[in-house]
CSV table of C-alpha atoms in Angstrom, one decimal:
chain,number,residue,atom,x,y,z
A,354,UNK,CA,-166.7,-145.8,12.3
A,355,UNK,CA,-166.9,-146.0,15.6
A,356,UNK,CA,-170.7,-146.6,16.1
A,357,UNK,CA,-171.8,-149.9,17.4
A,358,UNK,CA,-173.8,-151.0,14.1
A,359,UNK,CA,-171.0,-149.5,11.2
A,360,UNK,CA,-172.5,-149.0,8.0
A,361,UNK,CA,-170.2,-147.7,4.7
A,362,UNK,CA,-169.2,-144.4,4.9
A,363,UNK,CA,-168.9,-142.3,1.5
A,364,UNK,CA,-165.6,-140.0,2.1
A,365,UNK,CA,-164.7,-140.9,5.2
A,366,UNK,CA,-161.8,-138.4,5.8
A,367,UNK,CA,-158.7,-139.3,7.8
A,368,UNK,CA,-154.8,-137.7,8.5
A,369,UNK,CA,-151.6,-139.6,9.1
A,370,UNK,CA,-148.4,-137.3,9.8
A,371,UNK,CA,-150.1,-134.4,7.9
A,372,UNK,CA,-151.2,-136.5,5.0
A,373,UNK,CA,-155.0,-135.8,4.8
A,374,UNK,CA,-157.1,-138.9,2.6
A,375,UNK,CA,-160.6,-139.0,1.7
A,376,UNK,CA,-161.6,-143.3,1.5
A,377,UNK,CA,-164.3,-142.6,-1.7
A,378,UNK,CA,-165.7,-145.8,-0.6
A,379,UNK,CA,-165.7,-147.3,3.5
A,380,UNK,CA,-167.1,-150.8,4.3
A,381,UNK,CA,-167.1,-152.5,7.3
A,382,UNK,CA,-166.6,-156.4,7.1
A,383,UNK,CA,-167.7,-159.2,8.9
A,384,UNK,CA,-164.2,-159.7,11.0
A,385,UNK,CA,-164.8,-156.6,11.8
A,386,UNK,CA,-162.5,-154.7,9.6
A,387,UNK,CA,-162.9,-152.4,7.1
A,388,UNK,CA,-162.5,-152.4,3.2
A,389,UNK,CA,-161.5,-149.5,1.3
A,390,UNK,CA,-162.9,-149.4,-2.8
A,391,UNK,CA,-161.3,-146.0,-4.7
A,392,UNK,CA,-163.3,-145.2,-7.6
A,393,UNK,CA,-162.1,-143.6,-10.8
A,394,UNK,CA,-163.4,-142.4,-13.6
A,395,UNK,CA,-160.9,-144.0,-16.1
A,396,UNK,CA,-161.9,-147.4,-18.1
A,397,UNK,CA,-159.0,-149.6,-16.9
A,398,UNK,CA,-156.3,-149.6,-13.9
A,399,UNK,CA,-153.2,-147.7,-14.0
A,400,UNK,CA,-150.2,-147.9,-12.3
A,401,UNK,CA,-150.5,-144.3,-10.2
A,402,UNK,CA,-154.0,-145.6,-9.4
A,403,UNK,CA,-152.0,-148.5,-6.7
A,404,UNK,CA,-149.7,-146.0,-5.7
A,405,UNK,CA,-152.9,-143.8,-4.6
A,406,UNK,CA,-154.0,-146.6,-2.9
A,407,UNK,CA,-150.9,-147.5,-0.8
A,408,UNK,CA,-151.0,-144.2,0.1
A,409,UNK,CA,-154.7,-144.5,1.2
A,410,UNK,CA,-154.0,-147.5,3.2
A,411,UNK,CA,-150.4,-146.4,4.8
A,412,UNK,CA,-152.9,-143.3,6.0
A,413,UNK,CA,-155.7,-145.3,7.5
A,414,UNK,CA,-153.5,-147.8,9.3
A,415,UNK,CA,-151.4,-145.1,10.8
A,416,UNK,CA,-151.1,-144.7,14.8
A,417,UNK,CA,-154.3,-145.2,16.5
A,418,UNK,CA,-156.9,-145.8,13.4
A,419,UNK,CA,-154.9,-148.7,12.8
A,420,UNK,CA,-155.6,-150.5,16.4
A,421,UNK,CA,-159.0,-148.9,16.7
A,422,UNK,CA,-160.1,-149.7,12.8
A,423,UNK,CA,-157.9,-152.4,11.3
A,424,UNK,CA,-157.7,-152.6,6.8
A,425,UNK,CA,-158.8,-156.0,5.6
A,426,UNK,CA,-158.5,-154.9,1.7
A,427,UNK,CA,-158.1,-152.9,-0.6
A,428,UNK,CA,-159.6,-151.9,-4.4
A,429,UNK,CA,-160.2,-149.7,-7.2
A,430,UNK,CA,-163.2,-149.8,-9.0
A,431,UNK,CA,-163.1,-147.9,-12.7
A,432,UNK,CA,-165.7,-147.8,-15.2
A,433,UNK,CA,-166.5,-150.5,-17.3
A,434,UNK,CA,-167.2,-149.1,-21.1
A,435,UNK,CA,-168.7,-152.0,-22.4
A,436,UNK,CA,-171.7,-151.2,-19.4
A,437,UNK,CA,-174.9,-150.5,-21.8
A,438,UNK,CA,-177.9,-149.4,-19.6
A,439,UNK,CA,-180.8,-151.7,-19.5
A,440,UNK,CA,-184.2,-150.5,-20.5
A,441,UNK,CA,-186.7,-150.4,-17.2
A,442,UNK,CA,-190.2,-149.3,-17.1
A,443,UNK,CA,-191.5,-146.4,-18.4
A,444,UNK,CA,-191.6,-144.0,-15.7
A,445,UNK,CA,-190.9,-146.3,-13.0
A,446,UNK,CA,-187.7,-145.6,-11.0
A,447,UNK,CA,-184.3,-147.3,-11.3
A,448,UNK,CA,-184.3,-151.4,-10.0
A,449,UNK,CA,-181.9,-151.8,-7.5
A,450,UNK,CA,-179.5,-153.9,-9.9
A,451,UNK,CA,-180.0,-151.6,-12.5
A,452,UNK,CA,-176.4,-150.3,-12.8
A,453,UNK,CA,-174.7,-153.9,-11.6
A,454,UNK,CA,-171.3,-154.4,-14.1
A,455,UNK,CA,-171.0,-150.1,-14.2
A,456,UNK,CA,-168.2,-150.9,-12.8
A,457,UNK,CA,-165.2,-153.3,-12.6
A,458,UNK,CA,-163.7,-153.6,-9.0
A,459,UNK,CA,-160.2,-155.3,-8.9
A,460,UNK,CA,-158.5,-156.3,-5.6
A,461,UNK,CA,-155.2,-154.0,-4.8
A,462,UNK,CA,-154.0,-155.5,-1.4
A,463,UNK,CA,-151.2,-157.5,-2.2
A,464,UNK,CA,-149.9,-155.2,-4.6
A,465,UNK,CA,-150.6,-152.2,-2.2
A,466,UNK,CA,-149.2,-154.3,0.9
A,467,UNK,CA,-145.4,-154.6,-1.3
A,468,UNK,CA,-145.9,-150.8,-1.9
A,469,UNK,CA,-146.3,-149.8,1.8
A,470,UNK,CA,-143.2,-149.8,2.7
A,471,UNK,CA,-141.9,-147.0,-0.1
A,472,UNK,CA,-145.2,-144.7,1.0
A,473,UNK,CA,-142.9,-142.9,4.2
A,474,UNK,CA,-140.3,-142.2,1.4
A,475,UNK,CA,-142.6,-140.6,-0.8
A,476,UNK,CA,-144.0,-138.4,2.0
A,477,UNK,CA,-140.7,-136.7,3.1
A,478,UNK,CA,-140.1,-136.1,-0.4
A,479,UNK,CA,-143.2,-134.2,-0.6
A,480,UNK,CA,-142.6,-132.6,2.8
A,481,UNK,CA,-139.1,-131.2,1.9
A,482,UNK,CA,-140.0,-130.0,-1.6
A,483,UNK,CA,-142.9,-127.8,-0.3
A,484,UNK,CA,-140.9,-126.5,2.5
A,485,UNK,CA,-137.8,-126.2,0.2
A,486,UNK,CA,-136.7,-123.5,-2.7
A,487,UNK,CA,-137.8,-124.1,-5.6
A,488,UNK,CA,-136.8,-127.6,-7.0
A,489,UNK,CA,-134.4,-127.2,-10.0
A,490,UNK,CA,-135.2,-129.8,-12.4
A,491,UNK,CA,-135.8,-129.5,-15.9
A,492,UNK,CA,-138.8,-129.5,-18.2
A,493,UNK,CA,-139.8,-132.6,-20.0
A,494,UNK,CA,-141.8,-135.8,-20.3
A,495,UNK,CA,-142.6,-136.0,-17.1
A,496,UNK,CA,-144.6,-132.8,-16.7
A,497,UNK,CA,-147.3,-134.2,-18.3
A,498,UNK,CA,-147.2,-137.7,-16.9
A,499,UNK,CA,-149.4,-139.1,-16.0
A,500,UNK,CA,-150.6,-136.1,-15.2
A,501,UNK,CA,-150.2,-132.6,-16.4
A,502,UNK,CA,-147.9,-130.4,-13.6
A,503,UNK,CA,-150.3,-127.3,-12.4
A,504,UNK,CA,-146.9,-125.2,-12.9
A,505,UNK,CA,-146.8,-126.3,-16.8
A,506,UNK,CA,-147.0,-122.3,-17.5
A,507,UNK,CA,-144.5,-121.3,-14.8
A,508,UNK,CA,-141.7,-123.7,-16.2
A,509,UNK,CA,-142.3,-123.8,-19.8
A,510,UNK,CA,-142.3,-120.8,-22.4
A,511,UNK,CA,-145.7,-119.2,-23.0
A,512,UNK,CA,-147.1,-116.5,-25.7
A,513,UNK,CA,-146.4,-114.3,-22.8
A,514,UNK,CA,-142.7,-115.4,-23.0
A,515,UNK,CA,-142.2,-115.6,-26.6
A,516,UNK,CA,-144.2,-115.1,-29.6
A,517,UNK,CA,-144.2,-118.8,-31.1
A,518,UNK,CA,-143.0,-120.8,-28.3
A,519,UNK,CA,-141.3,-123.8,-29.3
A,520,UNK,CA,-143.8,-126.7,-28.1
A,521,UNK,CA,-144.9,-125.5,-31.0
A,522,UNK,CA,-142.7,-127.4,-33.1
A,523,UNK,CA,-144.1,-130.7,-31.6
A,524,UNK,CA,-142.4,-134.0,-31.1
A,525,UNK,CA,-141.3,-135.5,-28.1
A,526,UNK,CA,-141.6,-133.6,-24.7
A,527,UNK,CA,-138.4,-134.8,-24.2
A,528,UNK,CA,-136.7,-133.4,-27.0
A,529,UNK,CA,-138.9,-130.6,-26.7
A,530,UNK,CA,-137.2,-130.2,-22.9
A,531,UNK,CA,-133.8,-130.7,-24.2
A,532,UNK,CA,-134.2,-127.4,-26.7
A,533,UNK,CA,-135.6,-125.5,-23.6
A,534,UNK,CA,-132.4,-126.4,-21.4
A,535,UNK,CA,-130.4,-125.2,-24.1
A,536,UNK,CA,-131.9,-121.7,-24.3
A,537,UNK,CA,-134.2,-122.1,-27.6
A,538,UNK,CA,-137.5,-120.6,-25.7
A,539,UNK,CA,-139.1,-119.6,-29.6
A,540,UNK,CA,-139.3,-122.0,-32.9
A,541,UNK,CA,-137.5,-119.5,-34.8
A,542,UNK,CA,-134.5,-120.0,-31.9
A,543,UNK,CA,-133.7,-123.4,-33.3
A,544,UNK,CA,-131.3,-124.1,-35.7
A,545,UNK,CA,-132.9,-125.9,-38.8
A,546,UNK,CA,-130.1,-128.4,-38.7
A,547,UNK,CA,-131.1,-130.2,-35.1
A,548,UNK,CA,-134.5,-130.8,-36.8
A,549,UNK,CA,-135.1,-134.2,-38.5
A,550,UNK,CA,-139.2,-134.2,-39.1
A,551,UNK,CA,-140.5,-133.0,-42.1
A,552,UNK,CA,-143.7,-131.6,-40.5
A,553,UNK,CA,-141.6,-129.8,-37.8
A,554,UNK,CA,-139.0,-128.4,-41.0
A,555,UNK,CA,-142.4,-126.8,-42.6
A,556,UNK,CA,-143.5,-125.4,-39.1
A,557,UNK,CA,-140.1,-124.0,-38.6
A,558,UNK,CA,-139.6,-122.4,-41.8
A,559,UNK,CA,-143.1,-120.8,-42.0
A,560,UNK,CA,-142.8,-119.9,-38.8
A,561,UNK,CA,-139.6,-117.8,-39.7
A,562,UNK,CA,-141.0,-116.5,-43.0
A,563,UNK,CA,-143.9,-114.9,-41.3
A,564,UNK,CA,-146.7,-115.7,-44.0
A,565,UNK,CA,-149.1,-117.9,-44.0
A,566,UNK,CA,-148.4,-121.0,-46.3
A,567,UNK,CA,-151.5,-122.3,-48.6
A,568,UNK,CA,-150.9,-124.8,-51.6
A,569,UNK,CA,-152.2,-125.4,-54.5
A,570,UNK,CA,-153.7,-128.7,-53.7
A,571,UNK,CA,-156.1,-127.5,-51.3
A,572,UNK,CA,-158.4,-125.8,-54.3
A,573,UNK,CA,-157.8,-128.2,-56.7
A,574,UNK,CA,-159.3,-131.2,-53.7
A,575,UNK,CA,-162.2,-128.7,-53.5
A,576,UNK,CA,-162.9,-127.5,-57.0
A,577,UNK,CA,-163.6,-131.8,-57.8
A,578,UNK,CA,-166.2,-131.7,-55.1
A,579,UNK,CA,-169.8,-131.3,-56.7
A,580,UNK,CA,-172.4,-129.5,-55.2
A,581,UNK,CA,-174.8,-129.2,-52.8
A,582,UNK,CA,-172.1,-129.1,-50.2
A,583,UNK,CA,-172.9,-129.7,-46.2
A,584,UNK,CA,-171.1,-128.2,-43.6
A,585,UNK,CA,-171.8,-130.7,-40.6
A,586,UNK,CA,-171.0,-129.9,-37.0
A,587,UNK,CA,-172.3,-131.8,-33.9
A,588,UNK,CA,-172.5,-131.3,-30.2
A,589,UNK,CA,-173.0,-134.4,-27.9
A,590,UNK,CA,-172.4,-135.5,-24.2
A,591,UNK,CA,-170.4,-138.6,-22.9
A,592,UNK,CA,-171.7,-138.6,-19.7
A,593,UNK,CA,-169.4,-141.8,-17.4
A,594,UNK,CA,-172.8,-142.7,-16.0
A,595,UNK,CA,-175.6,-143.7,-18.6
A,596,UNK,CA,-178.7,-141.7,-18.3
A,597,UNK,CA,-180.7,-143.3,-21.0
A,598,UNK,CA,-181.1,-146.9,-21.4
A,599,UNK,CA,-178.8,-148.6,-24.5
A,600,UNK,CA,-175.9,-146.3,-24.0
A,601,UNK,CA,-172.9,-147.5,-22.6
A,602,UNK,CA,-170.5,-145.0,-20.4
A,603,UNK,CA,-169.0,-142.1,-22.0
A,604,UNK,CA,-170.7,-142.7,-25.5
A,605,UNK,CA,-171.1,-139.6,-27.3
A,606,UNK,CA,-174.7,-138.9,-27.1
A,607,UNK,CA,-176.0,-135.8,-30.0
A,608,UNK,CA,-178.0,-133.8,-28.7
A,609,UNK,CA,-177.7,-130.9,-31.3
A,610,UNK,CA,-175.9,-129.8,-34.9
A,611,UNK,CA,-175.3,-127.6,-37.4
A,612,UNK,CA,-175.3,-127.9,-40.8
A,613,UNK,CA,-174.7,-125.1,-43.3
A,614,UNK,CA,-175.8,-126.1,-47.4
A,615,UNK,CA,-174.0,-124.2,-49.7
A,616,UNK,CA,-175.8,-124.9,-53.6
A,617,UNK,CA,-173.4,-122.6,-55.9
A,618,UNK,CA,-169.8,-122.3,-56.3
A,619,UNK,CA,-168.8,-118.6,-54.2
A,620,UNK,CA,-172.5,-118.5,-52.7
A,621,UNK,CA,-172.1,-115.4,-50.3
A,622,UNK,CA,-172.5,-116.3,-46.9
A,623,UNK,CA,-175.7,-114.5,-46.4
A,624,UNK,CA,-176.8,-117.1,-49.1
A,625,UNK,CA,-176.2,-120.4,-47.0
A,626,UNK,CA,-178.9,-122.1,-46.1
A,627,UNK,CA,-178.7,-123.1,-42.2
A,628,UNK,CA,-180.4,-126.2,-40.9
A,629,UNK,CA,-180.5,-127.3,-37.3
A,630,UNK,CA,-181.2,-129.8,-34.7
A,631,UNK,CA,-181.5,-128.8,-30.5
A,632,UNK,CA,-183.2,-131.0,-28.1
A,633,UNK,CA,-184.2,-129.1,-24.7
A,634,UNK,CA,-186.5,-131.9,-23.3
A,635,UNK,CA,-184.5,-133.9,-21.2
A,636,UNK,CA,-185.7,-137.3,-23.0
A,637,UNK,CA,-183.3,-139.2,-25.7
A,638,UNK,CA,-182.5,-137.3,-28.0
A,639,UNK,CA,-180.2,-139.7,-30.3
A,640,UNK,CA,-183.9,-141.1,-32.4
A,641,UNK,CA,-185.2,-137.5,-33.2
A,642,UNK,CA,-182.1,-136.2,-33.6
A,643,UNK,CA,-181.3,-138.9,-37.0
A,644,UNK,CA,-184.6,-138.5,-38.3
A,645,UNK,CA,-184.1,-135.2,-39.1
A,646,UNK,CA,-180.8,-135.4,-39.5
A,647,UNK,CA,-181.2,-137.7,-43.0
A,648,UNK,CA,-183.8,-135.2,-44.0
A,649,UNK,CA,-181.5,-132.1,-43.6
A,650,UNK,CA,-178.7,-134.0,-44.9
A,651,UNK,CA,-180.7,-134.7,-48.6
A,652,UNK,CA,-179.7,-138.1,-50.6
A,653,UNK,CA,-176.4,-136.4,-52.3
A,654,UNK,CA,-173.6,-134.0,-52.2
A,655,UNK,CA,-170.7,-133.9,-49.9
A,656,UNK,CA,-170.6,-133.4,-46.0
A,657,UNK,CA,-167.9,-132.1,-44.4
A,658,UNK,CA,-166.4,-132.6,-41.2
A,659,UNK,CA,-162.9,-132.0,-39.5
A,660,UNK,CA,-161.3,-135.1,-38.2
A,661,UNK,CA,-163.4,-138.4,-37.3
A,662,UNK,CA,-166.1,-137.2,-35.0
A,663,UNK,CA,-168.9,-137.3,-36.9
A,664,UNK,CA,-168.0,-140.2,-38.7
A,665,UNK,CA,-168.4,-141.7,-35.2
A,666,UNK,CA,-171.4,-140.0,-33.8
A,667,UNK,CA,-173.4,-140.9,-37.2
A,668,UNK,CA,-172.0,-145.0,-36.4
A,669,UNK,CA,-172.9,-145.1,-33.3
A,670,UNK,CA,-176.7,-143.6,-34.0
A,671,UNK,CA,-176.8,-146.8,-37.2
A,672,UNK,CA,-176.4,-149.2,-34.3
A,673,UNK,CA,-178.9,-147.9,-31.8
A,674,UNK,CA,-181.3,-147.5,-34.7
A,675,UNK,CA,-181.4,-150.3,-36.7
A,676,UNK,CA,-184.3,-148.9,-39.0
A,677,UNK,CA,-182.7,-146.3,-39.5
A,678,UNK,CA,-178.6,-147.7,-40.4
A,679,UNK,CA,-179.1,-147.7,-44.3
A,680,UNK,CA,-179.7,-143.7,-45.1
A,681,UNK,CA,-177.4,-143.3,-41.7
A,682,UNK,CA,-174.6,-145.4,-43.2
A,683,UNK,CA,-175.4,-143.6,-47.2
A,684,UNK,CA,-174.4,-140.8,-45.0
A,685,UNK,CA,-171.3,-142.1,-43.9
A,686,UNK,CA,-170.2,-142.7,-47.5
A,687,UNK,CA,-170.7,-138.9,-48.5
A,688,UNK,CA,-168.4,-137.9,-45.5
A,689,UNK,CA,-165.4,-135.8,-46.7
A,690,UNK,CA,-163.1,-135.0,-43.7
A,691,UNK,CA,-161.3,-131.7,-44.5
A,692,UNK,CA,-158.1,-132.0,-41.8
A,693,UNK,CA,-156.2,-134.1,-44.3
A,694,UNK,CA,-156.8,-131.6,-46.5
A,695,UNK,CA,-156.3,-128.7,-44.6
A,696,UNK,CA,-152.9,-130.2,-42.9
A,697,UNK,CA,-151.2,-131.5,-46.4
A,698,UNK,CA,-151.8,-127.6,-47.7
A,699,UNK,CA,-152.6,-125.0,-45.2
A,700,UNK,CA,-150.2,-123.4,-42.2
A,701,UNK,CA,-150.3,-120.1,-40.5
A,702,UNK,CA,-147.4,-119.6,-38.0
A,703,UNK,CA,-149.8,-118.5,-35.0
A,704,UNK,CA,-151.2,-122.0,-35.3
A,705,UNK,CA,-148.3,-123.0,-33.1
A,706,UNK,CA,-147.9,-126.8,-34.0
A,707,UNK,CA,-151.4,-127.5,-34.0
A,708,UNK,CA,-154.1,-128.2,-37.1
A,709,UNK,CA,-157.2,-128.7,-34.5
A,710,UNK,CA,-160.2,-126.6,-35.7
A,711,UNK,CA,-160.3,-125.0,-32.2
């Protein structure tokens, strides 16, 4: 900062009254002056994102930076989603502009400048509460917002505390705090009267019974299904940087799946046919990937999958290949997602609230 030529510094690392910043982004400007841009990795501005910058700047114009190395501005720069990576040439390396609109940079200064003034407040707060017992305050809401508390486990009941602790029941984090004030640490603590939710009702009383609960509708939902039957699961990366031109930031790129055909009613596991995809190269994978994806797939019979992911992964490779949308969107029609199903008639008390297939 101080050399006679400044050029913009990636990190630059500086301490106000025991507050320690790292800049992600220094430039110095024509006045003079610098320019501070934060980057994040989210798609739009939120409101802790200007509170992380007032903090930023009440740290860099502190005492003697600034005199020595005045703030001009201030911004935050997040990714822009709609960003799709142009195509360059083949084997050449990236044009300078190639990445120009990643990103969307919007101007914080005003809006940090009103903020300022609160940032000494917020510092003693933090000062005292590390140096002081341990704050009492009460679980709730705001341990998970905006971000999630690092001492979630400490304050809140765990399998460790209790068998089926009662975030299990789900709802509101509020509420869910309210129960835990009051003492009820497991599901089966609360009394079925306090609970209005009809979901939360069947968690509860499963939960006290002890048994898994499985109704009639899930066989009768499978039993119309005809057969071949595909059992379709997909692994991709959403990388917040394209690395292959025509994808846009965090798209979810395939790069492998697994699909398990099942031709007879009660085939024997050992009789499943499997059928896979894995690309190792390094190059797209997306185009190979739905070529043989349609083949494995055949022209009939349902394919499963658990919630909307594949539904989306199977879009998204119709619109980067348009030869390709018709059999990709006849696949789309066969899709038969099973967490409907499986939430309307299946629960198992150590599922704790939660029907994801993890």
């Amino acid at each position: 900062m101080a050399a006679p030529s400044p050029k913009p510094i990636f990190e630059a690392t500086l301490e106000h009254e025991g507050v320690l910043i790292r800049e992600d982004l220094l430039f110095p400007t024509p006045s003079g002056s610098w320019r501070i841009v934060e980057v994040k990795a989210s798609t739009s501005l939120k409101d802790e994102h200007v509170q992380d910058c007032a903090i930023q700047a009440w740290v860099h114009e502190g005492q003697e930076t600034n005199s020595r190395y005045p703030l001009e501005r201030i911004a935050l720069a997040h990714v822009n989603n709609q960003f799709v990576l142009p195509a360059g040439e083949s084997g050449a390396s990236p044009a300078a502009d190639t990445f120009d609109g990643l990103f969307v940079e919007v101007d914080l200064t005003d809006e940090v400048r009103r903020l300022q003034r609160s940032v000494p407040r917020w510092v003693e707060a933090a000062k005292e509460a590390v140096a002081g017992p341990e704050p009492r305050v009460g679980v709730g809401h705001h341990c998970h917002h905006p971000y999630a508390c690092p001492f979630i486990d400490h304050c809140w009941p765990t399998a460790q505390d209790t068998r089926y602790p009662v975030q299990g029941l789900g709802g509101s984090k509020k509420h869910q705090g309210e129960w835990i004030a009051r003492g009820y640490t497991d599901i089966r603590d609360v009394p079925g009267a306090e609970i209005d939710s009809e979901q939360q009702l069947r968690i509860h009383r499963v939960t006290i019974q002890g048994e898994p609960e499985l109704l009639d509708g899930a066989r009768e939902f499978v039993e119309a299904l005809p057969f071949p039957r595909f059992y379709l699961d997909f692994e991709a990366i959403g990388p917040a940087i394209p690395i292959w031109p025509g994808t846009r930031p965090y798209q979810a790129l395939p790069f492998q799946y697994s699909c398990h055909v099942e031709r007879v009613n009660g085939a024997p596991q050992n009789q499943l046919e499997h059928r896979e995809f894995l690309d190792l190269s390094g190059d797209p994978p997306m185009r190979a990937l739905a070529e043989q994806l349609i083949v494995d797939l055949e022209d009939a019979g349902p394919v499963f999958m658990y919630t909307s992911y594949e539904r989306g992964v199977i879009r998204d490779l119709a619109a980067l290949f348009p030869d390709l949308a018709g059999p990709l969107e006849a696949i789309l029609d066969r899709l038969v997602d099973l967490h409907p199903v499986v939430k309307q008639n299946y629960y198992h008390p150590d599922m704790l609230g939660s029907w994801s297939i993890k």
